[in-house]
JSON list of C-alpha atoms in Angstrom, two decimals:
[
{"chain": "A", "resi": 1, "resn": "UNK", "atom": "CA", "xyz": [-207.94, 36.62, 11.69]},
{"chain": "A", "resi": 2, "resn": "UNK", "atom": "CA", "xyz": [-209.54, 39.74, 10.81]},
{"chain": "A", "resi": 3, "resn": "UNK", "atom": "CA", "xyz": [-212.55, 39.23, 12.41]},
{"chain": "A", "resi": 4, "resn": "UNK", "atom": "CA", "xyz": [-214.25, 42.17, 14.35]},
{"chain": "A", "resi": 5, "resn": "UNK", "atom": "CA", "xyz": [-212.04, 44.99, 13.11]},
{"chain": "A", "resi": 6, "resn": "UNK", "atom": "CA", "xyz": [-213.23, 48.24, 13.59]},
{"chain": "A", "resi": 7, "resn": "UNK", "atom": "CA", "xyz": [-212.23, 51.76, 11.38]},
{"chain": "A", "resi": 8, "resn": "UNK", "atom": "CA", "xyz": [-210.42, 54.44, 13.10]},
{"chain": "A", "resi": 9, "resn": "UNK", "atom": "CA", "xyz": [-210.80, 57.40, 11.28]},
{"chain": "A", "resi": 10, "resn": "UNK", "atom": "CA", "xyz": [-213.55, 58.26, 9.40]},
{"chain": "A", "resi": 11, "resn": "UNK", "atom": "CA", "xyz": [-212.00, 57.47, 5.54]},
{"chain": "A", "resi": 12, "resn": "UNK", "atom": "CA", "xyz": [-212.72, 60.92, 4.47]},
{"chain": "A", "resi": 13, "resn": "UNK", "atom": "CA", "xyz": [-208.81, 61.70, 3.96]},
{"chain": "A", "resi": 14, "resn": "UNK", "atom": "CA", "xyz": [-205.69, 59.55, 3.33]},
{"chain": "A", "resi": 15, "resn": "UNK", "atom": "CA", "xyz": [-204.02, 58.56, 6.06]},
{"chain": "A", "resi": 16, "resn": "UNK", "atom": "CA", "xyz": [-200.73, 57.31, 5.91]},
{"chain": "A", "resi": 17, "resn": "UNK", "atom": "CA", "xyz": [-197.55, 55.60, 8.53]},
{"chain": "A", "resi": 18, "resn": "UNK", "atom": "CA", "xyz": [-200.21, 54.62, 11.31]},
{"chain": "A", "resi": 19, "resn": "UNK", "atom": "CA", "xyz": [-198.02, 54.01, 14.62]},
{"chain": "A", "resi": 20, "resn": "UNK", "atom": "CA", "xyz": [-199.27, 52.49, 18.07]},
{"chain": "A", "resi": 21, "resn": "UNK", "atom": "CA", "xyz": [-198.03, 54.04, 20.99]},
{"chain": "A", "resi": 22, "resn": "UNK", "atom": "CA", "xyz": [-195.84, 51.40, 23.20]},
{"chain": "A", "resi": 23, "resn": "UNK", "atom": "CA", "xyz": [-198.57, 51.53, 25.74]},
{"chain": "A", "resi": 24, "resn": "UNK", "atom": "CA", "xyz": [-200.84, 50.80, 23.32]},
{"chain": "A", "resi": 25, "resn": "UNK", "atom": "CA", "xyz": [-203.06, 53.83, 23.68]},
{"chain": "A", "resi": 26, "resn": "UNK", "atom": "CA", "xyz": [-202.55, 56.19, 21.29]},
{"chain": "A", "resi": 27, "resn": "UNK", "atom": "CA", "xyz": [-202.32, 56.17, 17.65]},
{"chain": "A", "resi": 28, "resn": "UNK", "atom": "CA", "xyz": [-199.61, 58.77, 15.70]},
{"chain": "A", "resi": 29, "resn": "UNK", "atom": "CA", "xyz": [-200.29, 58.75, 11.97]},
{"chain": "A", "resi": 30, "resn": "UNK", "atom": "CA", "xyz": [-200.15, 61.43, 9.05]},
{"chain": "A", "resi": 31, "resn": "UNK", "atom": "CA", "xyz": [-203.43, 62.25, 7.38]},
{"chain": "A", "resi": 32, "resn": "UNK", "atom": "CA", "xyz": [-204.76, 64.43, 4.37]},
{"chain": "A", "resi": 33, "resn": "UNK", "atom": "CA", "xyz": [-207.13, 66.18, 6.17]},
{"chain": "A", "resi": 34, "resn": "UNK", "atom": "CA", "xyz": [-207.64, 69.57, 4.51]},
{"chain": "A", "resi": 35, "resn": "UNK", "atom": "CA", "xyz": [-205.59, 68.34, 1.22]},
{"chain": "A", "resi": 36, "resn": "UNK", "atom": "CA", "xyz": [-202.17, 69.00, 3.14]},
{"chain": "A", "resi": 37, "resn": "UNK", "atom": "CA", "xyz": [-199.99, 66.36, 4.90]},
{"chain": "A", "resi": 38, "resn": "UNK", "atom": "CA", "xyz": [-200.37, 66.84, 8.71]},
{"chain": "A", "resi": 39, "resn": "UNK", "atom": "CA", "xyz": [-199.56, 64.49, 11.79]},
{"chain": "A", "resi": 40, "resn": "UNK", "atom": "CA", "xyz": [-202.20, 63.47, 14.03]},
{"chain": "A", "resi": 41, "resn": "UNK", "atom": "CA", "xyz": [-202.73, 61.77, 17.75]},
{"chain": "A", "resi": 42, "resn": "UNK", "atom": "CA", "xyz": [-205.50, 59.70, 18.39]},
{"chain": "A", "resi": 43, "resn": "UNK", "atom": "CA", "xyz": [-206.36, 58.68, 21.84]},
{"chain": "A", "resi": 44, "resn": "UNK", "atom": "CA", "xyz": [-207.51, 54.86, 21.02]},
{"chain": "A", "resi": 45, "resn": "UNK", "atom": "CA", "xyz": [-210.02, 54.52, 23.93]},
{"chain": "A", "resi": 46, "resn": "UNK", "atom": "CA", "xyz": [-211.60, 57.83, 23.04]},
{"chain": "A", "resi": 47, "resn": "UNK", "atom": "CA", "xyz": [-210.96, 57.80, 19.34]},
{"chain": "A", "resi": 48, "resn": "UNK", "atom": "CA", "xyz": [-210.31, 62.21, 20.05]},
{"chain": "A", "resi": 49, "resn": "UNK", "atom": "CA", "xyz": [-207.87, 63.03, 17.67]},
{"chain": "A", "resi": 50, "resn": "UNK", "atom": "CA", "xyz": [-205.81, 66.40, 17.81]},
{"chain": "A", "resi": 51, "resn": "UNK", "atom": "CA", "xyz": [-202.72, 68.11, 15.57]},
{"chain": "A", "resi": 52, "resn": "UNK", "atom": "CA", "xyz": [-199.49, 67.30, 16.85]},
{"chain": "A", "resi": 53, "resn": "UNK", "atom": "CA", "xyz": [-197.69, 70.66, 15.73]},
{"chain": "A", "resi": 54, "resn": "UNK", "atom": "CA", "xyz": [-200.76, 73.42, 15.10]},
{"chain": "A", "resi": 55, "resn": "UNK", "atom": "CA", "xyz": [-200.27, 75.57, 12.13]},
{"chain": "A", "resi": 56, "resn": "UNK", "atom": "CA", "xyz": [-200.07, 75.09, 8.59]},
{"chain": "A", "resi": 57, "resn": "UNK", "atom": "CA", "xyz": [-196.85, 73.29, 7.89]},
{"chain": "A", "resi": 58, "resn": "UNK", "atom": "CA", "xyz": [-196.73, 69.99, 6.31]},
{"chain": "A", "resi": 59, "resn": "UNK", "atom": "CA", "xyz": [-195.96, 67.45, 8.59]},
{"chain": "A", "resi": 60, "resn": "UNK", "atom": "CA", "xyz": [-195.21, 63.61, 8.25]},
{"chain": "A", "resi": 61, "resn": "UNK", "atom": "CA", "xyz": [-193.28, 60.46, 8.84]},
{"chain": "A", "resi": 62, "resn": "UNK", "atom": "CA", "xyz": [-194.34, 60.46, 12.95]},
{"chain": "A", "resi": 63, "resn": "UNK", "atom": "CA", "xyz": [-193.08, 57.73, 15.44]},
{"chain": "A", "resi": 64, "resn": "UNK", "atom": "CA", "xyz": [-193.49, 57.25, 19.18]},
{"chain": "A", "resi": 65, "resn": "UNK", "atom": "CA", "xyz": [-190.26, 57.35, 21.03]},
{"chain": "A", "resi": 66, "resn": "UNK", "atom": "CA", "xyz": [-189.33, 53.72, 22.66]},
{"chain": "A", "resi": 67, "resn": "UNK", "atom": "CA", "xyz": [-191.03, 55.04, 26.24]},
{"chain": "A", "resi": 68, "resn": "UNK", "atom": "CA", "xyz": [-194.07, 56.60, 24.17]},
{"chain": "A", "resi": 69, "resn": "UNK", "atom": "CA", "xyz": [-193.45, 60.38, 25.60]},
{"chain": "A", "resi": 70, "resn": "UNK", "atom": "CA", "xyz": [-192.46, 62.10, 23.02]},
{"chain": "A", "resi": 71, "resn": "UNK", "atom": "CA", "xyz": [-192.78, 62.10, 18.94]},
{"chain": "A", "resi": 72, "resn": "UNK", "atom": "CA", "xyz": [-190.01, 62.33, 16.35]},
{"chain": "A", "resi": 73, "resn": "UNK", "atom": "CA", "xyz": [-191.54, 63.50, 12.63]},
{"chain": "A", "resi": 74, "resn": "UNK", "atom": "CA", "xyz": [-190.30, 65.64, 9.78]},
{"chain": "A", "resi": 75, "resn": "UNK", "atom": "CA", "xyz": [-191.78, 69.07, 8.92]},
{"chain": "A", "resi": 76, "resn": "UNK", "atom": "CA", "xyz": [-191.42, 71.13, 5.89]},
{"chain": "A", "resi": 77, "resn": "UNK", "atom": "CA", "xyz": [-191.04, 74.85, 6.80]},
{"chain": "A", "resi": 78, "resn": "UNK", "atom": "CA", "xyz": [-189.39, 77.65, 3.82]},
{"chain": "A", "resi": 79, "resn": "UNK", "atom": "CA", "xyz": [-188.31, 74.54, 1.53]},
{"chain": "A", "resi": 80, "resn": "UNK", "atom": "CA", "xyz": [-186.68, 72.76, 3.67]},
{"chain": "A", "resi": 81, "resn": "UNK", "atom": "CA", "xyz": [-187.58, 69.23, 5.34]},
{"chain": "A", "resi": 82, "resn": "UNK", "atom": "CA", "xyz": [-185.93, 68.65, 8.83]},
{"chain": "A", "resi": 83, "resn": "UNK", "atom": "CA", "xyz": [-187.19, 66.34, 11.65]},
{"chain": "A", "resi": 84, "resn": "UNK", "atom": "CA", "xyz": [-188.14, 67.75, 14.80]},
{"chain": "A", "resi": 85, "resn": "UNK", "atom": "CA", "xyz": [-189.08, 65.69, 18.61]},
{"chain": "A", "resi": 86, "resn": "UNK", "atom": "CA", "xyz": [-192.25, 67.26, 20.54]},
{"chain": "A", "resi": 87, "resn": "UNK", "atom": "CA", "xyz": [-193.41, 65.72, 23.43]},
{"chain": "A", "resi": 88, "resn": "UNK", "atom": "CA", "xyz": [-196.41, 63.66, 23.05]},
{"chain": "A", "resi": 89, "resn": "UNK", "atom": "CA", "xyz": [-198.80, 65.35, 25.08]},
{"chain": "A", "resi": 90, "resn": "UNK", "atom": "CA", "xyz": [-197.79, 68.50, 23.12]},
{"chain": "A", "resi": 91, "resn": "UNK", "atom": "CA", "xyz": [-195.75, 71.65, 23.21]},
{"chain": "A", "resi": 92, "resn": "UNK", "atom": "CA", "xyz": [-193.03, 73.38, 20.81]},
{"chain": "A", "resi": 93, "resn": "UNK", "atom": "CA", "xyz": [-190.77, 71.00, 18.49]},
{"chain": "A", "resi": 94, "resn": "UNK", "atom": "CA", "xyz": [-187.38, 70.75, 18.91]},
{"chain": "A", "resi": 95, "resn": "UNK", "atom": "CA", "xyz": [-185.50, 70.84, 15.64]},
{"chain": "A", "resi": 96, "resn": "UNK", "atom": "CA", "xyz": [-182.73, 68.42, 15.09]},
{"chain": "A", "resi": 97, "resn": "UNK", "atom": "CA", "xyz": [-181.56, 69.03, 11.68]},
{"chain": "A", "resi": 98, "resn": "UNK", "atom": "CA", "xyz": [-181.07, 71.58, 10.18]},
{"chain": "A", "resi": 99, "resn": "UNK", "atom": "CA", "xyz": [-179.03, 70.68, 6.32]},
{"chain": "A", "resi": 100, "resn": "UNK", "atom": "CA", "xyz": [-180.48, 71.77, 3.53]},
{"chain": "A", "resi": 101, "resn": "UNK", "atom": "CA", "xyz": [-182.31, 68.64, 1.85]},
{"chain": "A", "resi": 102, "resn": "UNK", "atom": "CA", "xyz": [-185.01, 66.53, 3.32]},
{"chain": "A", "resi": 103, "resn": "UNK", "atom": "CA", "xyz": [-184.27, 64.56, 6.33]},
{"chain": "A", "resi": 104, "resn": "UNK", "atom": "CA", "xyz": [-187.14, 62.38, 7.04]},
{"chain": "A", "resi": 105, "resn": "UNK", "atom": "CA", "xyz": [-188.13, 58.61, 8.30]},
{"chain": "A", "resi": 106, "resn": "UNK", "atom": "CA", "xyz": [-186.61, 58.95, 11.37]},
{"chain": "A", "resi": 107, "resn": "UNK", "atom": "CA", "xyz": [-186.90, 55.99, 13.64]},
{"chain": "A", "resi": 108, "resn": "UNK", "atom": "CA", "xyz": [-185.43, 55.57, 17.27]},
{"chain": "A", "resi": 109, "resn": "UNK", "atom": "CA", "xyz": [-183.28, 52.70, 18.60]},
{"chain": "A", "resi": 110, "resn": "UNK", "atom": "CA", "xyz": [-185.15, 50.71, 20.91]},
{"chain": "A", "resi": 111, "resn": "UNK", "atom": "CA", "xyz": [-183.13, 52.73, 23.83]},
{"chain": "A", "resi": 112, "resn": "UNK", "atom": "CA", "xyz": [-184.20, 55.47, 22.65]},
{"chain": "A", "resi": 113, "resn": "UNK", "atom": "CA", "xyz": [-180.54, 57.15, 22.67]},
{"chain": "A", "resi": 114, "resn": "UNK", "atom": "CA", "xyz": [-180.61, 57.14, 18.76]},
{"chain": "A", "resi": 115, "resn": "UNK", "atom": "CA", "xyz": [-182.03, 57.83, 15.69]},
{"chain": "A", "resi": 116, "resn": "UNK", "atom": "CA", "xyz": [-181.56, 56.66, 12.57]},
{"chain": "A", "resi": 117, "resn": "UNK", "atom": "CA", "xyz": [-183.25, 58.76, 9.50]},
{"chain": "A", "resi": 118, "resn": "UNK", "atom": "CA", "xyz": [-182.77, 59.56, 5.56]},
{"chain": "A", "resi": 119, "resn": "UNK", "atom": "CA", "xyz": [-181.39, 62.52, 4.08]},
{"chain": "A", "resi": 120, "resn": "UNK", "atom": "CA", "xyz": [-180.80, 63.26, 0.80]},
{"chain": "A", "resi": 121, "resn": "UNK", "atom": "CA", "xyz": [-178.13, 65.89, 1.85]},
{"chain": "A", "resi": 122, "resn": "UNK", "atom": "CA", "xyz": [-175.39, 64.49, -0.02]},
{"chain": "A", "resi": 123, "resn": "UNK", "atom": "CA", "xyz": [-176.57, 64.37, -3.30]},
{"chain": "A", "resi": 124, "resn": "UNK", "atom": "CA", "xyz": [-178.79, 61.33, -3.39]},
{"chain": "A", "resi": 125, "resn": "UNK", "atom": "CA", "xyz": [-180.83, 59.71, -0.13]},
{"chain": "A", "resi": 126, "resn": "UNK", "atom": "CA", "xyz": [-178.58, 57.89, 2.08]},
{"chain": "A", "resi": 127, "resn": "UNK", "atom": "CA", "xyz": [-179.13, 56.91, 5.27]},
{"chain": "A", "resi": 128, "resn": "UNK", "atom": "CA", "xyz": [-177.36, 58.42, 8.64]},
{"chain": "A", "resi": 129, "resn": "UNK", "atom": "CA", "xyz": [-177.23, 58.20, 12.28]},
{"chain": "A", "resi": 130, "resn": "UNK", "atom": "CA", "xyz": [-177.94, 61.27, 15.56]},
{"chain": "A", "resi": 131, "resn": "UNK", "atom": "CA", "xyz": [-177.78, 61.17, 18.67]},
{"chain": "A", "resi": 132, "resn": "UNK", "atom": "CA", "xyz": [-181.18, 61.81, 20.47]},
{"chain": "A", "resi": 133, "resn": "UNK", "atom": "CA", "xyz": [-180.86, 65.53, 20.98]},
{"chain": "A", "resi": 134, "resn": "UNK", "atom": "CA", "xyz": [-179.38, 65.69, 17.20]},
{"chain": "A", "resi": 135, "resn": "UNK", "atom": "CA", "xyz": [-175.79, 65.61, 17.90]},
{"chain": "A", "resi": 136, "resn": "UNK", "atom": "CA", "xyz": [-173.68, 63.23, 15.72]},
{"chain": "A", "resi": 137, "resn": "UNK", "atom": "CA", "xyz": [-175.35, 63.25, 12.52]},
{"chain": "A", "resi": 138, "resn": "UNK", "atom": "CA", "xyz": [-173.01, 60.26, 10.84]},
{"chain": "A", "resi": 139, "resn": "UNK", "atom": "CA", "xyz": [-173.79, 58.93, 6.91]},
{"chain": "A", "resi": 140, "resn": "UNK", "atom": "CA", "xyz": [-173.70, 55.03, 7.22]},
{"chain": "A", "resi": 141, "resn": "UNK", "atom": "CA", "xyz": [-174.61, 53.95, 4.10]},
{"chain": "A", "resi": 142, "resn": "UNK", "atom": "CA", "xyz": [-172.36, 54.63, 1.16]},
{"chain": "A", "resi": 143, "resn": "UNK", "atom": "CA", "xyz": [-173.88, 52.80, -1.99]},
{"chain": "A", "resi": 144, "resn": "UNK", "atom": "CA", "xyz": [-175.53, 53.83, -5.07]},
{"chain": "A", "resi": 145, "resn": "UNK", "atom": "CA", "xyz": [-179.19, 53.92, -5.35]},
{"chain": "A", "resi": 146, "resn": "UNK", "atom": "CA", "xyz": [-181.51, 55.29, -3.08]},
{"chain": "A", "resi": 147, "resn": "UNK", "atom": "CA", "xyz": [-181.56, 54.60, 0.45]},
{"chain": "A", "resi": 148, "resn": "UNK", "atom": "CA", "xyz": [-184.85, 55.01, 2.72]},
{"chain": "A", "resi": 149, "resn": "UNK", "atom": "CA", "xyz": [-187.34, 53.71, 5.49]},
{"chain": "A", "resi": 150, "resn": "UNK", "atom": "CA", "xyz": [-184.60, 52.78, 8.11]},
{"chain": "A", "resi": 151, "resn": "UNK", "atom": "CA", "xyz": [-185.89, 50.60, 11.22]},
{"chain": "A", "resi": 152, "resn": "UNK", "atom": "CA", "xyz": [-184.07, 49.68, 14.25]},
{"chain": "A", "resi": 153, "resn": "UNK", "atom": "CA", "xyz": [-184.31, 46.08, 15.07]},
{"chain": "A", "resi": 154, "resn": "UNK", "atom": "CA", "xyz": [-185.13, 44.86, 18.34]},
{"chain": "A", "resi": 155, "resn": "UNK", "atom": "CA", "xyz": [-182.07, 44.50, 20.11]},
{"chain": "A", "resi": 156, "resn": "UNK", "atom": "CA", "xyz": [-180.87, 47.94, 18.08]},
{"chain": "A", "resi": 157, "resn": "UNK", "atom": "CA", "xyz": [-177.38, 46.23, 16.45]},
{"chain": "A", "resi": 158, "resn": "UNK", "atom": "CA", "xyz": [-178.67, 46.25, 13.11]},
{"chain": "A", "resi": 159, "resn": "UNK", "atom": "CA", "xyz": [-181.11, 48.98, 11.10]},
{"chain": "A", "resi": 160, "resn": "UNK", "atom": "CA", "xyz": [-183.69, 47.35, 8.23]},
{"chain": "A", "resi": 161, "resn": "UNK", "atom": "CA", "xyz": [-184.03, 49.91, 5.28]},
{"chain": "A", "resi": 162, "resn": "UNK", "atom": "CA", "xyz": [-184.94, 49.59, 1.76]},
{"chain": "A", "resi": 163, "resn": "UNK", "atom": "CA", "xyz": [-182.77, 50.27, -1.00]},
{"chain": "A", "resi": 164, "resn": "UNK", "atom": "CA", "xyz": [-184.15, 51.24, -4.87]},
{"chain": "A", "resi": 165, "resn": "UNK", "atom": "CA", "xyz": [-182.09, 51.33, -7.74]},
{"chain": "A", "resi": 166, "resn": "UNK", "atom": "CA", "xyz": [-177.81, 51.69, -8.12]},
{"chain": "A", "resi": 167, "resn": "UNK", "atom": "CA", "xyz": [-175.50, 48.83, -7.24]},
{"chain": "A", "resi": 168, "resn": "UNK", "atom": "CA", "xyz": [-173.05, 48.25, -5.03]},
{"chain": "A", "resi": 169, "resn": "UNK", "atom": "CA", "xyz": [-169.53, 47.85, -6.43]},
{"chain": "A", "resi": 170, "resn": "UNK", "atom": "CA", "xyz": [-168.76, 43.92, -7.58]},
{"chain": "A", "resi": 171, "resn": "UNK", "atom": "CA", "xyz": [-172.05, 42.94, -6.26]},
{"chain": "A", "resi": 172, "resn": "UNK", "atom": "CA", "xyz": [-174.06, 44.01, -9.30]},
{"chain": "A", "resi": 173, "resn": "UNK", "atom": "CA", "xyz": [-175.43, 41.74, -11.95]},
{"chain": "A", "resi": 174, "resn": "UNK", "atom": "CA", "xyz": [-175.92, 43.39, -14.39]},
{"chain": "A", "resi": 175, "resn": "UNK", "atom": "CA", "xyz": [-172.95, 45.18, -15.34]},
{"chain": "A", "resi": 176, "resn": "UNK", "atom": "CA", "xyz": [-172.50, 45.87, -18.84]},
{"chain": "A", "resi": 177, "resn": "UNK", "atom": "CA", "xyz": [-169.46, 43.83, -21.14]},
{"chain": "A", "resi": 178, "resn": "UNK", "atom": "CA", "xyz": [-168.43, 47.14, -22.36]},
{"chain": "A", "resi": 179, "resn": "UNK", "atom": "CA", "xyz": [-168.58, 49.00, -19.32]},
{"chain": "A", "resi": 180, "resn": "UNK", "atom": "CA", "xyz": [-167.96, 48.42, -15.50]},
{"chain": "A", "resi": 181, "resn": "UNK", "atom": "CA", "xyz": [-170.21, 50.76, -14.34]},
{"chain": "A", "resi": 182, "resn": "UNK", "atom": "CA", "xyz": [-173.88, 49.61, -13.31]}
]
């Protein structure tokens, strides 16, 4: 109802893609501190907040994996944007892409044996498919436009996403008279 809501950082910086841990005691979210993206943890009961990869890379798009031990994001390192895992309490990432392009947005299946992400490492952003440890990368989305944000639903059959610009072939209405493309 909105009542009693209290501010959890202090509003000096953006801070973008907020995510509650599944226990419910943490907080993973990418801020503007220092005028650079970086992802941080915030330990809810505590309100301590710490980097989740030190250093100076930019880092964003976090999310808790489905058993809230470890954290999937994207970092930027020599021009390239790949998504990496780290466990939640920290250490070293683990990078599981590697194609030149930006993979980012990934989001786990609610077993936590996938992960679903965008890449625009076909020529425009499409969405794809990996295995946990990064094996399998598989395209599964094929249409014009621009692919992006995909979320596993609850029982992890289908994957939400959002989809700007292009049109799918016969499904568009606005083809021109003169022309059938879009």
């Amino acid at each position: 109802d909105g009542a009693n809501h209290r501010y959890l950082t202090t509003g000096k910086a953006t801070v973008l893609t907020p995510r509650v841990s599944p226990t419910g005691d943490r907080l993973v979210y990418m801020s503007y501190q220092g005028r650079r993206p970086r992802v941080y943890v915030m330990d809810l009961a505590t309100g301590a907040e710490r980097l989740l990869v030190p250093g100076l890379a930019m880092t964003f798009s976090p999310r808790f994996s489905p058993d809230g031990r470890q954290i999937i994001f994207t970092m930027a390192t020599n021009g390239n944007s790949d998504i990496y895992i780290v466990d939640a309490a920290g250490g070293t990432p683990k990078r599981l892409t590697s194609a030149p392009g930006v993979d980012t947005s990934p989001s786990f299946s609610p077993d936590g044996r996938k992960i679903a992400f965008e890449s625009d490492r076909s020529g425009s952003q499409q969405l794809y498919v990996m295995d946990r440890d990064g094996d399998n990368q598989k395209r599964i989305s094929f249409g014009g436009g621009a692919y992006a944000a995909p979320v596993w639903s609850p029982t992890g059959d289908t994957i939400a996403f959002t989809k700007q610009g292009g049109c799918d072939r016969g499904r568009c209405r606005h083809r021109s008279r003169r022309s059938r493309r879009c």
